[in-house]
CSV table of C-alpha atoms in Angstrom, one decimal:
chain,number,residue,atom,x,y,z
A,1,UNK,CA,-12.0,3.9,-8.0
A,2,UNK,CA,-8.5,2.6,-5.9
A,3,UNK,CA,-8.4,6.0,-5.2
A,4,UNK,CA,-11.6,6.2,-3.1
A,5,UNK,CA,-10.5,4.0,-1.5
A,6,UNK,CA,-6.7,4.6,-0.8
A,7,UNK,CA,-7.5,8.1,0.7
A,8,UNK,CA,-10.6,9.5,2.8
A,9,UNK,CA,-11.8,8.9,6.1
A,10,UNK,CA,-14.5,7.0,4.3
A,11,UNK,CA,-11.3,4.4,3.9
A,12,UNK,CA,-11.5,1.6,6.1
A,13,UNK,CA,-15.9,1.1,5.4
A,14,UNK,CA,-15.4,1.0,1.6
A,15,UNK,CA,-12.5,-1.0,1.9
A,16,UNK,CA,-14.7,-3.4,4.2
A,17,UNK,CA,-17.7,-3.1,1.1
A,18,UNK,CA,-15.7,-4.1,-1.7
A,19,UNK,CA,-13.8,-7.3,0.2
A,20,UNK,CA,-17.9,-7.8,1.2
A,21,UNK,CA,-18.9,-7.5,-2.6
A,22,UNK,CA,-16.0,-9.2,-4.5
A,23,UNK,CA,-15.8,-12.3,-1.1
A,24,UNK,CA,-12.0,-10.5,-0.4
A,25,UNK,CA,-10.5,-11.0,2.8
A,26,UNK,CA,-11.0,-7.2,4.0
A,27,UNK,CA,-7.5,-7.3,6.2
A,28,UNK,CA,-5.6,-8.0,2.8
A,29,UNK,CA,-7.3,-6.2,0.5
A,30,UNK,CA,-7.0,-3.0,3.5
A,31,UNK,CA,-2.8,-3.9,3.4
A,32,UNK,CA,-2.9,-4.4,-0.4
A,33,UNK,CA,-4.0,-0.9,-0.9
A,34,UNK,CA,-2.2,-0.2,1.8
A,35,UNK,CA,1.3,-1.0,0.7
A,36,UNK,CA,0.8,1.3,-2.6
A,37,UNK,CA,0.5,3.8,-1.0
A,38,UNK,CA,4.1,3.4,0.3
A,39,UNK,CA,5.7,1.7,-2.7
A,40,UNK,CA,5.8,-1.5,-1.5
A,41,UNK,CA,5.4,-5.0,-2.8
A,42,UNK,CA,3.2,-7.8,-0.6
A,43,UNK,CA,4.9,-10.7,-0.7
A,44,UNK,CA,2.7,-12.8,-1.9
A,45,UNK,CA,2.7,-17.1,-3.6
A,46,UNK,CA,0.0,-16.6,-6.4
A,47,UNK,CA,1.1,-19.1,-9.0
A,48,UNK,CA,-1.1,-21.7,-11.1
A,49,UNK,CA,1.7,-25.0,-10.6
A,50,UNK,CA,2.5,-25.4,-14.3
A,51,UNK,CA,0.6,-22.6,-15.8
A,52,UNK,CA,2.0,-19.0,-14.4
A,53,UNK,CA,5.5,-17.8,-14.7
A,54,UNK,CA,5.6,-15.3,-12.2
A,55,UNK,CA,8.6,-13.1,-13.7
A,56,UNK,CA,7.6,-13.5,-17.0
A,57,UNK,CA,4.2,-12.4,-16.5
A,58,UNK,CA,5.3,-9.4,-14.6
A,59,UNK,CA,8.0,-9.0,-17.4
A,60,UNK,CA,5.0,-9.3,-20.2
A,61,UNK,CA,3.1,-6.6,-18.2
A,62,UNK,CA,5.6,-4.2,-17.9
A,63,UNK,CA,6.1,-4.1,-21.9
A,64,UNK,CA,1.7,-4.2,-22.4
A,65,UNK,CA,1.5,-1.3,-20.0
A,66,UNK,CA,4.2,0.8,-22.3
A,67,UNK,CA,3.1,-0.5,-25.5
A,68,UNK,CA,-0.6,0.3,-24.2
A,69,UNK,CA,0.9,3.8,-23.4
A,70,UNK,CA,1.8,4.3,-27.2
A,71,UNK,CA,-0.6,2.7,-29.1
A,72,UNK,CA,-4.5,3.6,-29.0
A,73,UNK,CA,-4.7,0.4,-30.8
A,74,UNK,CA,-3.5,-1.3,-28.4
A,75,UNK,CA,-5.6,0.5,-25.7
A,76,UNK,CA,-9.1,-0.8,-27.5
A,77,UNK,CA,-7.3,-4.6,-27.7
A,78,UNK,CA,-6.3,-4.8,-24.0
A,79,UNK,CA,-10.0,-3.1,-22.9
A,80,UNK,CA,-12.0,-4.9,-25.1
A,81,UNK,CA,-10.0,-8.5,-23.9
A,82,UNK,CA,-10.8,-6.8,-20.0
A,83,UNK,CA,-14.6,-6.7,-21.6
A,84,UNK,CA,-14.5,-10.1,-22.8
A,85,UNK,CA,-13.3,-11.3,-19.2
A,86,UNK,CA,-15.4,-9.3,-17.3
A,87,UNK,CA,-18.2,-11.2,-19.1
A,88,UNK,CA,-17.2,-14.6,-18.2
A,89,UNK,CA,-16.4,-13.9,-14.9
A,90,UNK,CA,-20.0,-12.5,-14.3
A,91,UNK,CA,-21.9,-14.7,-16.3
A,92,UNK,CA,-19.8,-18.5,-16.2
A,93,UNK,CA,-22.7,-19.7,-18.8
A,94,UNK,CA,-21.0,-17.8,-21.2
A,95,UNK,CA,-18.0,-20.1,-21.3
A,96,UNK,CA,-19.6,-23.1,-22.3
A,97,UNK,CA,-20.7,-21.0,-25.7
A,98,UNK,CA,-17.6,-19.8,-26.3
A,99,UNK,CA,-14.9,-21.6,-25.2
A,100,UNK,CA,-13.6,-22.1,-28.9
A,101,UNK,CA,-13.3,-18.5,-29.4
A,102,UNK,CA,-11.7,-17.0,-26.1
A,103,UNK,CA,-8.9,-20.1,-26.1
A,104,UNK,CA,-8.2,-19.3,-29.9
A,105,UNK,CA,-7.9,-15.2,-29.4
A,106,UNK,CA,-4.2,-13.9,-29.2
A,107,UNK,CA,-4.5,-12.1,-25.6
A,108,UNK,CA,-2.2,-8.9,-26.0
A,109,UNK,CA,-3.4,-8.0,-22.5
A,110,UNK,CA,-1.1,-9.9,-19.9
A,111,UNK,CA,-4.2,-10.1,-17.2
A,112,UNK,CA,-6.8,-10.8,-19.9
A,113,UNK,CA,-4.4,-13.9,-20.3
A,114,UNK,CA,-4.0,-14.8,-16.9
A,115,UNK,CA,-7.5,-14.9,-15.6
A,116,UNK,CA,-9.0,-16.9,-19.3
A,117,UNK,CA,-6.4,-19.6,-18.4
A,118,UNK,CA,-7.6,-19.6,-14.8
A,119,UNK,CA,-11.2,-19.4,-15.3
A,120,UNK,CA,-10.8,-22.1,-18.1
A,121,UNK,CA,-8.5,-24.5,-16.6
A,122,UNK,CA,-12.0,-24.1,-13.6
A,123,UNK,CA,-14.1,-24.5,-16.3
A,124,UNK,CA,-13.0,-27.9,-17.4
A,125,UNK,CA,-11.9,-29.3,-14.4
A,126,UNK,CA,-16.4,-28.3,-14.0
A,127,UNK,CA,-15.4,-26.0,-11.0
A,128,UNK,CA,-17.7,-23.2,-11.7
A,129,UNK,CA,-17.8,-19.9,-9.8
A,130,UNK,CA,-20.2,-17.8,-9.4
A,131,UNK,CA,-21.1,-14.3,-10.4
A,132,UNK,CA,-17.8,-11.9,-8.9
A,133,UNK,CA,-16.4,-14.3,-6.8
A,134,UNK,CA,-12.8,-13.9,-6.6
A,135,UNK,CA,-12.2,-15.7,-3.3
A,136,UNK,CA,-9.4,-18.8,-3.7
A,137,UNK,CA,-8.5,-17.4,-7.1
A,138,UNK,CA,-4.6,-18.4,-7.4
A,139,UNK,CA,-3.5,-14.8,-9.3
A,140,UNK,CA,-0.3,-12.4,-9.1
A,141,UNK,CA,-1.7,-9.1,-7.4
A,142,UNK,CA,-1.6,-6.8,-10.0
A,143,UNK,CA,-4.3,-9.2,-12.0
A,144,UNK,CA,-6.5,-9.0,-9.2
A,145,UNK,CA,-6.1,-5.3,-9.0
A,146,UNK,CA,-7.2,-4.7,-12.6
A,147,UNK,CA,-10.1,-7.1,-12.1
A,148,UNK,CA,-11.0,-5.9,-8.7
A,149,UNK,CA,-11.7,-2.2,-10.0
A,150,UNK,CA,-13.4,-3.5,-13.0
A,151,UNK,CA,-16.3,-5.1,-11.3
A,152,UNK,CA,-16.0,-2.4,-9.3
A,153,UNK,CA,-16.4,-0.2,-12.0
A,154,UNK,CA,-19.2,-2.3,-12.6
A,155,UNK,CA,-21.2,-2.4,-9.3
A,156,UNK,CA,-21.1,1.3,-9.1
A,157,UNK,CA,-23.8,0.9,-11.8
A,158,UNK,CA,-25.7,-2.0,-11.2
A,159,UNK,CA,-27.3,-3.4,-14.0
A,160,UNK,CA,-30.6,-5.8,-14.5
A,161,UNK,CA,-30.4,-9.3,-14.9
A,162,UNK,CA,-29.7,-10.0,-19.5
A,163,UNK,CA,-31.5,-12.6,-21.0
A,164,UNK,CA,-29.2,-15.2,-22.4
A,165,UNK,CA,-29.8,-13.8,-25.8
A,166,UNK,CA,-28.9,-10.2,-24.9
A,167,UNK,CA,-25.3,-11.9,-23.2
A,168,UNK,CA,-24.6,-14.0,-25.9
A,169,UNK,CA,-24.9,-10.4,-28.7
A,170,UNK,CA,-22.5,-9.0,-26.1
A,171,UNK,CA,-19.7,-11.7,-26.5
A,172,UNK,CA,-20.0,-11.6,-30.3
A,173,UNK,CA,-19.9,-7.8,-30.6
A,174,UNK,CA,-16.9,-7.8,-28.1
A,175,UNK,CA,-15.2,-11.1,-30.1
A,176,UNK,CA,-15.9,-9.0,-33.9
A,177,UNK,CA,-14.1,-5.2,-31.9
A,178,UNK,CA,-11.7,-7.6,-30.8
A,179,UNK,CA,-10.9,-8.6,-34.1
A,180,UNK,CA,-11.5,-6.0,-35.5
A,181,UNK,CA,-8.5,-4.0,-33.7
A,182,UNK,CA,-6.7,-7.5,-33.8
A,183,UNK,CA,-6.9,-6.2,-37.4
A,184,UNK,CA,-5.7,-2.5,-37.2
A,185,UNK,CA,-3.0,-3.8,-35.3
A,186,UNK,CA,-1.8,-6.2,-37.9
A,187,UNK,CA,-1.8,-3.0,-40.8
A,188,UNK,CA,-0.3,-0.5,-39.0
A,189,UNK,CA,2.4,-2.7,-38.6
A,190,UNK,CA,2.7,-4.1,-42.6
A,191,UNK,CA,3.2,-0.3,-42.6
A,192,UNK,CA,6.0,0.2,-41.0
A,193,UNK,CA,7.7,-1.7,-43.1
A,194,UNK,CA,7.2,-0.3,-46.6
A,195,UNK,CA,10.6,2.6,-45.8
A,196,UNK,CA,12.9,-0.4,-45.2
A,197,UNK,CA,11.7,-3.1,-47.4
A,198,UNK,CA,12.8,-4.4,-51.0
A,199,UNK,CA,10.7,-4.5,-54.1
A,200,UNK,CA,9.9,-7.9,-53.3
A,201,UNK,CA,8.9,-7.9,-50.0
A,202,UNK,CA,7.0,-4.5,-50.5
A,203,UNK,CA,4.7,-6.7,-53.3
A,204,UNK,CA,4.4,-9.0,-50.3
A,205,UNK,CA,2.9,-6.5,-48.3
A,206,UNK,CA,0.8,-4.7,-50.3
A,207,UNK,CA,-0.7,-8.0,-51.0
A,208,UNK,CA,-1.3,-8.8,-47.3
A,209,UNK,CA,-2.5,-5.3,-46.4
A,210,UNK,CA,-5.6,-5.8,-49.1
A,211,UNK,CA,-5.9,-9.5,-47.3
A,212,UNK,CA,-5.9,-8.0,-44.3
A,213,UNK,CA,-8.0,-4.5,-45.5
A,214,UNK,CA,-10.6,-7.1,-46.8
A,215,UNK,CA,-11.0,-8.1,-43.5
A,216,UNK,CA,-11.6,-5.5,-41.8
A,217,UNK,CA,-14.1,-4.1,-43.7
A,218,UNK,CA,-16.1,-7.5,-43.5
A,219,UNK,CA,-15.7,-6.9,-39.7
A,220,UNK,CA,-17.1,-3.1,-40.2
A,221,UNK,CA,-19.7,-4.7,-41.8
A,222,UNK,CA,-21.6,-7.1,-39.3
A,223,UNK,CA,-20.5,-4.8,-36.1
A,224,UNK,CA,-24.1,-3.3,-36.5
A,225,UNK,CA,-24.8,-2.3,-39.5
A,226,UNK,CA,-21.1,-1.3,-41.0
A,227,UNK,CA,-20.2,1.6,-38.9
A,228,UNK,CA,-16.9,0.8,-37.2
A,229,UNK,CA,-17.3,3.3,-34.5
A,230,UNK,CA,-21.5,2.5,-33.6
A,231,UNK,CA,-20.7,-0.4,-31.3
A,232,UNK,CA,-18.2,1.5,-29.5
A,233,UNK,CA,-20.5,4.5,-29.0
A,234,UNK,CA,-22.9,2.3,-26.3
A,235,UNK,CA,-22.7,-0.7,-25.0
A,236,UNK,CA,-19.2,-1.4,-24.3
A,237,UNK,CA,-16.4,1.0,-25.0
A,238,UNK,CA,-13.4,-0.3,-26.3
């Protein structure tokens, strides 16, 4: 964990091991974690020209963090998106299979959206990464830290090589979970408007909620025999 890297007698060794695993510069990684302990921000120039607006990205990150602290559905969406991006980071071949679905997602997690746009640009230009490679990823420091932590958690429990069919099934389940959580969020937003809606708007909201509820039932049926919790109790938790 990040806490393990930030304290204790084995800090330097752990930092070197993490850097070696993730393909990062040990000195830069150590400086980054050291700066976090004293509340400093390391000056960086990690931009994708013409694609990433750093102030906007940081603002969206703060807003998303506040929302996720209050809304369980937002937390599930965030986890699902990060699991999706972690899968394609570790298995680049999945991008070709799921490019359209990933491109159509309405991302709620700014870190996941930034990483997706970066990986998509590399995929479209034929600049494919390998495994957990992060070296040269020109992304904001906080986005890098999110996925460094995710990769370290994954590497702490090594997995056997999975066949393409299994990887495809994992991605399909994660995409369905994302759709389910997105619909749950929309239903909650609709219900929050009932108290202030007039009779005409209320009728519209009732119809809209019914449509989303029907969609939700359809998705739950597809998720492991219709059990909406089964996938979350095993495999990828969202």
